[in-house]
Amino acid sequence: MASIEQQLQQQVLQAYHDKTALEICAGGSKFKPSNGQAQRLDVLPHSGIIEYEPSELVMVVRAGTPLAEVQSALAAQNQMLGFDPPFASDGATIGGAIATGFAGAGRPYYGGARDFILGAKIINGRGEVLQFGGKVMKNVAGFDVFRPMAGALGTLGVLLEVSIRLLPVPPQQKWISVICEDQAQAIEWMNKAHFKCTTLSAAQWQDAAIMMRLSGTPQAIEYDLKYLPAYAELGVSSDAALLAVAERRADFFAGSDCIFRCVLPPAADPIVLDDVQQLMDWGGAQRFIKASASEQRRIEEQVTALGGRAMPLLPNRLHSPLAGTAQELFSIQKKLKAALDPYSIFNAHLMPQVS
Amino acid sequence: MHATSLSALKQKLSAALPPDCFIDDAVRMAPYECDGLSAYKQMPQLVVLPENVEQVQAVMRACQETRTPVVPRGAGTCLSGGATPHPDGIVLSVAKLNQILHIDEKNRTATVLPGVRNLAISQAVAPLGLYYAPDPSSQIACTIGGNVAENAGGVHCLKYGLTVHNVLQVKMVLLSGEVVTLGSESLDSPGYDLLALVMGSEGMLGMIVEVTVRLLPTPPVARVLMASFDDLGKAGEAVSAVIAAGIIPAGFEMMDKPAIRAVEDFVHAGYPTEAEAILLCELDGVEQDIEPQLETVTTLLKKSGAVEVGLAEDEAQRALFWSGRKNAFPAVGRISPDYYCMDGTIPRKALAHVLQTIAALSKKHGLAVANVFHAGDGNLHPLILYDANKPGELERTEEFGGEILDLCIAVGGTITGEHGVGLEKVDRMCVQFSDEELAQFRLIREAFDPDGLLNPDKAIPTLNRCAEFGAMHVHHGKMSHPDLERF
Ligand SMILES: Cc1cc2nc3c(=O)[nH]c(=O)nc-3n(C[C@H](O)[C@H](O)[C@H](O)COP(=O)(O)OP(=O)(O)OC[C@H]3O[C@@H](n4cnc5c(N)ncnc54)[C@H](O)[C@@H]3O)c2cc1C
């Protein structure tokens, strides 16, 4: 009997041959299958951890493996994924986590999916099974084709296997809250903390308070606390609250108002708008603004002037990592796509668009 | 190159650049005939040193129009022949593009031209308590543009990452003359991550003309431990033991006996010359944090069989310990007429096996080898000692080196951890990658450079080249290119 990998490859070969569209599906936790004409390519059965040697700090895993399974295997060895991928409890897979590149609150301090991926086995749009990168930390043989797979939403190829660099779980974590009405002040404090505190691993501002997470040895955390403005130690973990922002389940995201996601240099000045609610994540580098859709122009203008980029969230409260490509890059992006998927068979509905 | 097209090129260039931006006499071009891998030498047609981005654009356009190969060049410290000139082409040097444009203290970034030296960035931002983390041993000389092109790593990349993890944005001139900005000063940019693709692309996708790097706060304290072992395998296990305990040292380096002895004779770092291996393990952070960690690491090292573990007493001794490691290459250069620096990465657990096999290969080829090793991330640098004046010795050395690389692949590693493929390892790419994978690389390259004029013949072999090489080699147990005629 053909292996699942061979079955997937067969399906892609057929689509390549017939020039028909495929929609890559896995856990369905982030983007629900579209109602388009495309045939579904289901990666979910391609599941299981292939190699995990804790002392190498590397895991090789099939793309359809549930994130929850990966996380619990890691937790058993006191290790973790560095990029905090969301939606594990909704059935997200590791492949989907890489393909979307969505990262949680630790993003500025630990890195994103693209920083932790060490290699990938893919099926390209010609139905070829290819392996790029590897399972070692340092590897400069050939182009890092695996890295742009992070955030490509499957449009560059089907992820079959990924190898991922891991982190040890920090010996201790503390969550603290700093009262801060003034947004400019909050930006300054979060950035100072990033500079001063090696254990800072999350910093969020909403409802006139900064929430910070410190992760490290008790001694290092103790040391860092000295540098923080007046704070209250939260007795319990705030990780659920941090995750709720990454998964857009926090109260802030409720309701029918338009929400804009802005990514900026972390110390950029506040975006000034009257009577809107704002939430800052990633130490100021990711900001959400709840405003009426008519504010889009004003927000975009300000954010662009601050050196960043603003985008309205999709109805599912997520954003497409491919949306809003700069015009000057569009032609290379299209050529890169064609180099991997000449007939655009993969996930045509998620393709990059020009801003 | 045809004299007519060279003069056509020169004509176009002299319209765009002042005369002191060209070198075309053999004497002044001589320093450009090779990079750090001096076994490969080649005179270019012309060396061009633009002073600004507009001039780079003009040069690229002129080269595309005249179909002239372009070899980008930083400081020329590349160890794989990546910056070796093309006989029909120009060398495009960043020597005059060497200003730091902007330091953004609040956002902890610096924007620099590609010719700025790696160490110069850290020096410029040191007064702010910041530094640029990737620190290749060549950092006093190598340029940030070259670092991006090679995705350079350093002693501290186990904890702080490679170039790819520390660069936010790159501006690059395509062969068409167009300037593109890849990445941004935010944490994500829309569309495909082209920035990641350009990291380590060895000058084949475009000329890098501006780089924005992320800066990190300088750790208040750094302490280094030296552990000596009477057995290489035990030293390897010690490395895994520390990492398995959840400690990520800032630097974790290993040297074997021949390397230790060469270094000790040269810099008198206080290394134990009777040891089979030493490990240098650096921890950084705040004093209160490091003290207990030093104890834990010491215990782990001793448990793994370290004969002795010593802590550098003060900053001077720490610098001395490191100077041994950082001078390992020149130290080996003193004891042998020539040496060949190899570069491969292996999973750490394969270390003992790989080092034993290298020792056996060393016997077989009758060539001594000294091993220095970024142990923490499995990146090994065997230095093969040889004498280029002895007939056949370079050939034997290359064969030996090739076998080491095959070994790296066989244990699940790679043929280059940080020095790049360049000209040197282009044949070995046929061992590590299948025909389809190599074809995919070529297609990606064409997306940026359809004419294939940027650093031709480097890094990605043609199918024919692989067929020639494959006549001697077997890929993943299969004869490669069964469809092509053997010769
Ligand atoms: C003693 C010694 C120690 C070393 N130690 C390390 C180490 O620890 N870690 C490590 O990673 N490397 C190390 N290297 C290798 C080398 O220093 C690095 O690869 C470095 O990044 C090369 O930079 P460079 O400026 O010298 O580039 P060059 O050697 O001039 O060029 C390297 C490659 O980059 C391309 N290139 C250069 N500039 C540009 C540009 N602006 N745009 C596009 N392409 C460009 C060239 O075409 C070439 O392919 C060492 C080398 C030496 C000699």
PDB file of C-alpha atoms in Angstrom, chain B residues 49-57 96-97 113 209:
ATOM      1  CA  LEU B  49      34.269  50.125  -6.359  1.00  0.00           C
ATOM      2  CA  PRO B  50      31.050  52.140  -6.391  1.00  0.00           C
ATOM      3  CA  GLU B  51      30.542  54.962  -3.912  1.00  0.00           C
ATOM      4  CA  ASN B  52      26.772  54.882  -3.594  1.00  0.00           C
ATOM      5  CA  VAL B  53      23.683  52.852  -4.367  1.00  0.00           C
ATOM      6  CA  GLU B  54      22.932  54.685  -7.623  1.00  0.00           C
ATOM      7  CA  GLN B  55      26.351  53.700  -8.905  1.00  0.00           C
ATOM      8  CA  VAL B  56      25.755  50.081  -7.904  1.00  0.00           C
ATOM      9  CA  GLN B  57      22.527  50.217  -9.892  1.00  0.00           C
ATOM     10  CA  LYS B  96      33.743  52.412  -0.513  1.00  0.00           C
ATOM     11  CA  LEU B  97      30.314  51.632   0.890  1.00  0.00           C
ATOM     12  CA  LEU B 113      26.173  50.152   4.314  1.00  0.00           C
ATOM     13  CA  VAL B 209      23.655  47.625  -0.427  1.00  0.00           C
TER      14      VAL B 209
END
